[in-house]
Short mmCIF file of C-alpha atoms in Angstrom, two decimals:
data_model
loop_
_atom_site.label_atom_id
_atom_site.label_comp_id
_atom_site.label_asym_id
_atom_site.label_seq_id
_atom_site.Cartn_x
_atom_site.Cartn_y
_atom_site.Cartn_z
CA UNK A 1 1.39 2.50 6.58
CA UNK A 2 -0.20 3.52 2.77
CA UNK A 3 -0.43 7.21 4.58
CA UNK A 4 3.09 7.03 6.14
CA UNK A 5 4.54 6.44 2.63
CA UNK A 6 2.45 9.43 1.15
CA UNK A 7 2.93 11.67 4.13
CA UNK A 8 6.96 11.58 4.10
CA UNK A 9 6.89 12.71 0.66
CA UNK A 10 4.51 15.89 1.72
CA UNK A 11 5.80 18.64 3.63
CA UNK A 12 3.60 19.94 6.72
CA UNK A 13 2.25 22.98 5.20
CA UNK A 14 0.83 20.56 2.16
CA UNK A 15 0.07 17.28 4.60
CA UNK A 16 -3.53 18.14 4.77
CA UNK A 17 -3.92 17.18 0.68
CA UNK A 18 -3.41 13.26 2.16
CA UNK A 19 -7.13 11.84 3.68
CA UNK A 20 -7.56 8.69 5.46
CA UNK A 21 -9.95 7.53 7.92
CA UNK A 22 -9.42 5.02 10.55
CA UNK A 23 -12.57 2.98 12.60
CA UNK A 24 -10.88 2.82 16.05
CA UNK A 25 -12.42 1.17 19.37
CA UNK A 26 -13.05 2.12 23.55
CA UNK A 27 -8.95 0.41 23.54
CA UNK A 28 -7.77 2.38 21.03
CA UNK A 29 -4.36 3.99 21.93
CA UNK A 30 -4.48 7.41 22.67
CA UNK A 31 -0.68 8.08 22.50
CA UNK A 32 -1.15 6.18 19.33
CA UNK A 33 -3.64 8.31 17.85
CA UNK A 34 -1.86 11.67 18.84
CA UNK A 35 1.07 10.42 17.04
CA UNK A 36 -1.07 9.78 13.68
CA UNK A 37 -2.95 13.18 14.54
CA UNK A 38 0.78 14.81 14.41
CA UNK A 39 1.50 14.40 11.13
CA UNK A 40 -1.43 17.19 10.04
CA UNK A 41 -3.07 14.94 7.31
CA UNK A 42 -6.97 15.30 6.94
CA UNK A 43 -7.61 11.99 9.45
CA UNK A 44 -11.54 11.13 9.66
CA UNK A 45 -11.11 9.15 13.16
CA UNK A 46 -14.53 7.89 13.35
CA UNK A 47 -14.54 6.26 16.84
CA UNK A 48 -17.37 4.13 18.69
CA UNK A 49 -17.26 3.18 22.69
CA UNK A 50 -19.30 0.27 22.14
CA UNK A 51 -16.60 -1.74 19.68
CA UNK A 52 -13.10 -2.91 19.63
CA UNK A 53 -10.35 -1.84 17.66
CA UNK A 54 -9.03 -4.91 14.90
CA UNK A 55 -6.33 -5.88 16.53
CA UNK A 56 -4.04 -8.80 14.82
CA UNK A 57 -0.73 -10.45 15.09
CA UNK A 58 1.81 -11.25 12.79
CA UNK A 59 5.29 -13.59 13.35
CA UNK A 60 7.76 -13.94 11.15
CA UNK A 61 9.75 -17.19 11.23
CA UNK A 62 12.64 -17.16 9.88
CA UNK A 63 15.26 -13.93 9.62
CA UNK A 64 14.17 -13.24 5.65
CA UNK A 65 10.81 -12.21 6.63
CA UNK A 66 9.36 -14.72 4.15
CA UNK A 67 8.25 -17.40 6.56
CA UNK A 68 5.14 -15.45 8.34
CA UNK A 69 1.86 -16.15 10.07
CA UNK A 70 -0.99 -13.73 11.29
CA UNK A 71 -4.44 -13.91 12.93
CA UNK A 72 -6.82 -11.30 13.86
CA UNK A 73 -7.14 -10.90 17.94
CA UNK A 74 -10.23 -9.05 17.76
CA UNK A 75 -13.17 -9.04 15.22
CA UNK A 76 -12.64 -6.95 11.84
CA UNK A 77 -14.14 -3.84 11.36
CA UNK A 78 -14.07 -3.38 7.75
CA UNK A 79 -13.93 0.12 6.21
CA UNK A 80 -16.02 0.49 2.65
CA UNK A 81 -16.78 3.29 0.11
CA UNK A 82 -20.29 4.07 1.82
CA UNK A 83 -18.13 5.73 4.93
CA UNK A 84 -16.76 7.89 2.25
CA UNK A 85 -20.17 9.31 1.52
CA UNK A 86 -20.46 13.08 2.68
CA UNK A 87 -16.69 13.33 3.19
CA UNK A 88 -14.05 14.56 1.34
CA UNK A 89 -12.82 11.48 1.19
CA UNK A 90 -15.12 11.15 -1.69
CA UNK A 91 -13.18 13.52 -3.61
CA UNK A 92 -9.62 11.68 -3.38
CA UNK A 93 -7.51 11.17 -6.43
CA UNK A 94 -6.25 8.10 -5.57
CA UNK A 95 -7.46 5.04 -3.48
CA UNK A 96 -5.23 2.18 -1.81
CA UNK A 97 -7.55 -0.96 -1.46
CA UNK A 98 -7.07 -3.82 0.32
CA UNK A 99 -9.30 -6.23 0.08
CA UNK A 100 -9.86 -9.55 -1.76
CA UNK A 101 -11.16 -9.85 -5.58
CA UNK A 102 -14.63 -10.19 -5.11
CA UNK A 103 -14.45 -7.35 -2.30
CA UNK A 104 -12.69 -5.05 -4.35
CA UNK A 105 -15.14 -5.41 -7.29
CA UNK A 106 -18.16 -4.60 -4.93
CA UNK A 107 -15.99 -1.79 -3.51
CA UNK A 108 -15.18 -0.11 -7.05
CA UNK A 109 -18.49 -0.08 -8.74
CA UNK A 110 -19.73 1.05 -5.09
CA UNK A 111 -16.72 4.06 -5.16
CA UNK A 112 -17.82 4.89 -8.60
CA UNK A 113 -21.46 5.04 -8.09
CA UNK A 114 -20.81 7.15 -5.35
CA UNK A 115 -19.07 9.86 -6.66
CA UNK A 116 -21.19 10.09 -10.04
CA UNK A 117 -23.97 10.76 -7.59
CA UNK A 118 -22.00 13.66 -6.38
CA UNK A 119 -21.38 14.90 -9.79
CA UNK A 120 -17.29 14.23 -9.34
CA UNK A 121 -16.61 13.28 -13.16
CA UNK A 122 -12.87 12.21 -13.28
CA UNK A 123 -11.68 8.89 -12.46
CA UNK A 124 -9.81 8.89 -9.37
CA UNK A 125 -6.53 5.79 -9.70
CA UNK A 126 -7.38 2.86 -7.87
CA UNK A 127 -4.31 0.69 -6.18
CA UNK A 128 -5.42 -2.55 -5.62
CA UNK A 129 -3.54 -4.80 -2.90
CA UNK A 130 -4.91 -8.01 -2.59
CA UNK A 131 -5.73 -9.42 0.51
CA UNK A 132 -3.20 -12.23 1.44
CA UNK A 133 -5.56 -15.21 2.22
CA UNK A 134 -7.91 -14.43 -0.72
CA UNK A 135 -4.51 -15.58 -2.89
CA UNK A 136 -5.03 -19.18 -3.74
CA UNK A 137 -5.67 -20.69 -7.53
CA UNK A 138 -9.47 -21.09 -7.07
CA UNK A 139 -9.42 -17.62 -6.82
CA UNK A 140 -7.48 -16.94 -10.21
CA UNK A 141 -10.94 -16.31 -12.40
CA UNK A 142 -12.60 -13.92 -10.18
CA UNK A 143 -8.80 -12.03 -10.16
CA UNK A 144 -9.02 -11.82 -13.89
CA UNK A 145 -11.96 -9.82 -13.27
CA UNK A 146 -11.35 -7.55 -10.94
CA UNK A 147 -8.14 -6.35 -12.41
CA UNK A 148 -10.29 -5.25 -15.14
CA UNK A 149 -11.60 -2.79 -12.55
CA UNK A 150 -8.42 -0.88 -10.95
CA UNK A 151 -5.60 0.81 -12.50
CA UNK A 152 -2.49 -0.77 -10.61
CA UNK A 153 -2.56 -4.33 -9.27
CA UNK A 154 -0.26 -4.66 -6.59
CA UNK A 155 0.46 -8.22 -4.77
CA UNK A 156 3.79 -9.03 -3.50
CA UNK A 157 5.72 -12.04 -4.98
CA UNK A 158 4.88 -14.16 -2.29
CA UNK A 159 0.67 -13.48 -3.18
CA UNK A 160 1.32 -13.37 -6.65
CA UNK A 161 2.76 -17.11 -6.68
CA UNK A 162 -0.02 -18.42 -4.78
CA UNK A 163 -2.53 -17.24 -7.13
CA UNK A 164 -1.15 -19.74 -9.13
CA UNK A 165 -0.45 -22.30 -6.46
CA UNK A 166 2.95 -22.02 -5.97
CA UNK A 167 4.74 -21.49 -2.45
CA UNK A 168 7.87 -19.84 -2.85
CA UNK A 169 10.85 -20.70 -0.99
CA UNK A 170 13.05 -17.45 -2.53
CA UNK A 171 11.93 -14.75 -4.80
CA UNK A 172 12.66 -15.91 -7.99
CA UNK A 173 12.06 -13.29 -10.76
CA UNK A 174 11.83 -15.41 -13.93
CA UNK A 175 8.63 -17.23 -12.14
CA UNK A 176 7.31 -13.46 -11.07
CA UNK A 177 7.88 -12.23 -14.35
CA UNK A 178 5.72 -14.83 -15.94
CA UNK A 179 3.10 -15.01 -13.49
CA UNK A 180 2.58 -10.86 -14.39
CA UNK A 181 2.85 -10.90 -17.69
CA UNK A 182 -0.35 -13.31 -18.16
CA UNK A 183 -2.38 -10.78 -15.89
CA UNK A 184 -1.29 -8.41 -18.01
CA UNK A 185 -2.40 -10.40 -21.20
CA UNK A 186 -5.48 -10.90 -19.21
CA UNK A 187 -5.88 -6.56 -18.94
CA UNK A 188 -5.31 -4.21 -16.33
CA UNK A 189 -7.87 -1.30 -16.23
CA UNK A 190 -10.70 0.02 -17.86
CA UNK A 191 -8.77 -0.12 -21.16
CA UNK A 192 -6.48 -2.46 -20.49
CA UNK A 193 -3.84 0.63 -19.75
CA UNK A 194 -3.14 -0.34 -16.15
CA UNK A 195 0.04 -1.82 -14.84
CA UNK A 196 1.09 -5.14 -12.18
CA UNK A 197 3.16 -3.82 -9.72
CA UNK A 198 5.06 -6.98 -7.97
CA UNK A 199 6.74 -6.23 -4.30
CA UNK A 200 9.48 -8.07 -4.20
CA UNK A 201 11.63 -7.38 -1.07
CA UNK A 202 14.89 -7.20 -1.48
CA UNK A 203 14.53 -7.67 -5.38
CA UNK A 204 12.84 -4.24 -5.45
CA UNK A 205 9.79 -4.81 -7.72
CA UNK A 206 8.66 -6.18 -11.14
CA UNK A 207 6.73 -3.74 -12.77
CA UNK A 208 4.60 -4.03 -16.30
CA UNK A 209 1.77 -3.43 -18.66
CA UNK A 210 0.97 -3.47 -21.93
CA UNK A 211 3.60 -0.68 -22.89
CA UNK A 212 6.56 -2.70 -21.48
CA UNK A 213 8.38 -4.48 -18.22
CA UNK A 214 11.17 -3.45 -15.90
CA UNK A 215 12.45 -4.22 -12.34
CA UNK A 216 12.87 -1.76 -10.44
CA UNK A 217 15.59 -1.76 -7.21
CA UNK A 218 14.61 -2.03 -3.35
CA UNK A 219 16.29 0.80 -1.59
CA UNK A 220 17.68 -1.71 1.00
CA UNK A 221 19.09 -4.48 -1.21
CA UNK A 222 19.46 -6.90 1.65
CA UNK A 223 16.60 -8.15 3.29
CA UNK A 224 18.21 -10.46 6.49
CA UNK A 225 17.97 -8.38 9.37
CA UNK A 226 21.15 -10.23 10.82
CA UNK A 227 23.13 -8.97 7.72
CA UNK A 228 21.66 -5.38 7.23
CA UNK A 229 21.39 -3.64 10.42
CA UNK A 230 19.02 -0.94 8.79
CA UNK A 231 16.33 -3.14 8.74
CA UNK A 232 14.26 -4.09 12.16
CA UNK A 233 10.76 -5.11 11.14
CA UNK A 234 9.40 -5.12 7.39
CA UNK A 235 5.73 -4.95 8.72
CA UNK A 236 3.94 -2.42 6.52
CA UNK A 237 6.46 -1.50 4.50
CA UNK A 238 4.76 -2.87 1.25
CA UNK A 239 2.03 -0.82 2.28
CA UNK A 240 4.27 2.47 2.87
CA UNK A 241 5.67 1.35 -0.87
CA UNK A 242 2.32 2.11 -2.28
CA UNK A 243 1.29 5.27 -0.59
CA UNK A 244 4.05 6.79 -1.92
CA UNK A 245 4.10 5.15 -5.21
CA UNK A 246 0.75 6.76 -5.36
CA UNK A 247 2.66 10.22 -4.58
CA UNK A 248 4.71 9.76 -7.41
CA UNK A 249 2.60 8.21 -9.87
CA UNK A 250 -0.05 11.38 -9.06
CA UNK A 251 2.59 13.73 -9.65
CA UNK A 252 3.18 13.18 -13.79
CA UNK A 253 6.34 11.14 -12.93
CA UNK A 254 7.21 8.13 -14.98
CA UNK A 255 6.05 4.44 -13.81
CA UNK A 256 10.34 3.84 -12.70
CA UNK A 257 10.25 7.35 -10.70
CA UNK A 258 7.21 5.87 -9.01
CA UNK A 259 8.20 3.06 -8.45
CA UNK A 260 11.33 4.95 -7.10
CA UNK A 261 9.38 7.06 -4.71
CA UNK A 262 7.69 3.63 -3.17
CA UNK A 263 11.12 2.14 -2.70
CA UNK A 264 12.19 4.95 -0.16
CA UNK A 265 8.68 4.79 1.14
CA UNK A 266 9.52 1.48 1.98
CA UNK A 267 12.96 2.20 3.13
CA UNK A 268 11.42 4.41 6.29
CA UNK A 269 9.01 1.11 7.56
CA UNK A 270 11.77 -0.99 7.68
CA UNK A 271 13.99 0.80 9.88
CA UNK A 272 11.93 0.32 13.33
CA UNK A 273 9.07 -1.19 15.21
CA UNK A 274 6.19 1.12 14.83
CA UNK A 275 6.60 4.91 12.61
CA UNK A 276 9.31 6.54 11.93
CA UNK A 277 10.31 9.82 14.18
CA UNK A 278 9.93 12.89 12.06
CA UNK A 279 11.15 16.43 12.95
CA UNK A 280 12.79 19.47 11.58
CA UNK A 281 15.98 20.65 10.82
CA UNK A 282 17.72 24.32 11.11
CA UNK A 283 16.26 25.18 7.65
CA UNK A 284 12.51 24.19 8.61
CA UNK A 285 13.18 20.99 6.48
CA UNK A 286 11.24 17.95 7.49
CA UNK A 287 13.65 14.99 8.31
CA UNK A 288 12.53 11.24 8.91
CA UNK A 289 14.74 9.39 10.89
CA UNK A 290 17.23 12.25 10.64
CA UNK A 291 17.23 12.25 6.90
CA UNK A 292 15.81 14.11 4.22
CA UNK A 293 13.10 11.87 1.97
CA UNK A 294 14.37 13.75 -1.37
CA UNK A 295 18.02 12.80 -0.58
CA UNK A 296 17.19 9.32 -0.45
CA UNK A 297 14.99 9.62 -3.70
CA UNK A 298 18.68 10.71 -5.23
#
């Protein structure tokens, strides 16, 4: 879903510029893969016969989408920066991560190592979302650390209270704001210039660094599916918030225009099971779910 919220803000002709690679399985969908192949981004399917595709499920309990439970059905197949190696993956500007804190330390200074061996200089930005059941207090020190590491930290409010043992029953944005502001006291980035990004729902998201704090509105500002008929299943969409937060943030914008672009990222995961539809209209404009990405961005 990180590529679906970088893809919608890319027109065809330019789709290629977004890489990804996915490790899929003999059960692999085809109709599923077709679909992905569709949207002309540089996809590095790297498929093997002899291995199932992760496969996991996720139930939400109550109509909030707070309440939620997963397990994997299928053993993990973990991707890391060595199958970037020889690719042009290699080259990327930016890099989603999701992985835990001790992971994504291994998987930066691996990243990093990689591409000064292939003589690529400039620092690529690093989006760090931490994996959910890595999120508990004995974890805090080793999260200090690797924050150090990657230029945008990005839980959602429900990981972001567990990290300091609380269980939230609503999103309450004093307790968010406080729990970011001591990681940023704690530094974000190399040089302490990086910035928590906080997923909220349908708070929109708590954003802030060393330079300042704001919160920053959800597109869809209700998040009970009985009460807002736009949304049908919030799977992904923090992910889809982040690929095109990366869009924006890439493109010079300011950290609240990012942070914009994310929120209508967002906006297209919620509205069905599964990807949006895309397709284009009389003036060779791409539409996603019959609208126009930019017109939501307005």
């Amino acid at each position: 879903m990180g590529t679906l919220g970088a893809r919608i803000f890319q027109q065809p002709s330019s789709a290629a510029q977004i890489g990804w690679l996915i490790k899929g399985g003999s059960d692999f969908p085809t109709a599923s893969r077709k679909k992905l192949e569709s949207w002309g981004t540089s996809l590095d399917f790297q498929e093997r016969q002899d291995r199932q595709t992760t496969r996991g499920r996720l139930v939400y309990n109550d109509a909030s989408h707070t309440e939620k439970t997963f397990e994997y059905l299928s053993p993990t197949w973990p991707i890391d920066p060595t199958d970037f190696a020889n690719t042009a993956l290699l080259h990327s500007r930016s890099y989603h991560m999701l992985a835990g804190p001790s992971e994504v330390v291994k998987q930066v200074e691996e990243l990093l190592a990689l591409r000064q061996s292939a003589h690529i200089d400039s620092r690529p930005l690093i989006i760090w979302e931490p994996r959910p059941s890595s999120c508990t207090p004995e974890c805090l020190n080793l999260f200090q650390k690797a924050v150090r590491l990657v230029d945008v930290f990005s839980p959602n409010h429900v990981e972001l209270t567990a990290i300091f043992s609380e269980k939230p029953s609503s999103i309450d944005p004093a307790t968010i704001t406080g729990y970011a502001k001591l990681f940023v006291r704690t530094k974000i980035g190399p040089e302490g210039q990086g910035y928590i990004v906080v997923r909220s729902g349908e708070q929109g998201c708590f954003i802030a660094s060393e330079k300042g704090s704001i919160w920053s509105p959800a597109f869809y500002e209700e998040a009970d599916s009985s009460q807002n008929l736009h949304i049908v299943d919030p799977t992904g969409a923090g992910n889809a918030y982040l690929g095109a937060f990366a869009i924006g943030f890439l493109q010079d914008r300011s950290i609240y225009e990012a942070a914009c672009y994310g929120a209508v990222g967002a906006s297209f995961a919620l509205e069905q099971i599964g990807m949006p539809e895309n397709s284009l209209d009389q003036d060779n404009r791409e539409l996603w779910n019959g609208d126009d990405v930019f017109d939501r961005l307005k």
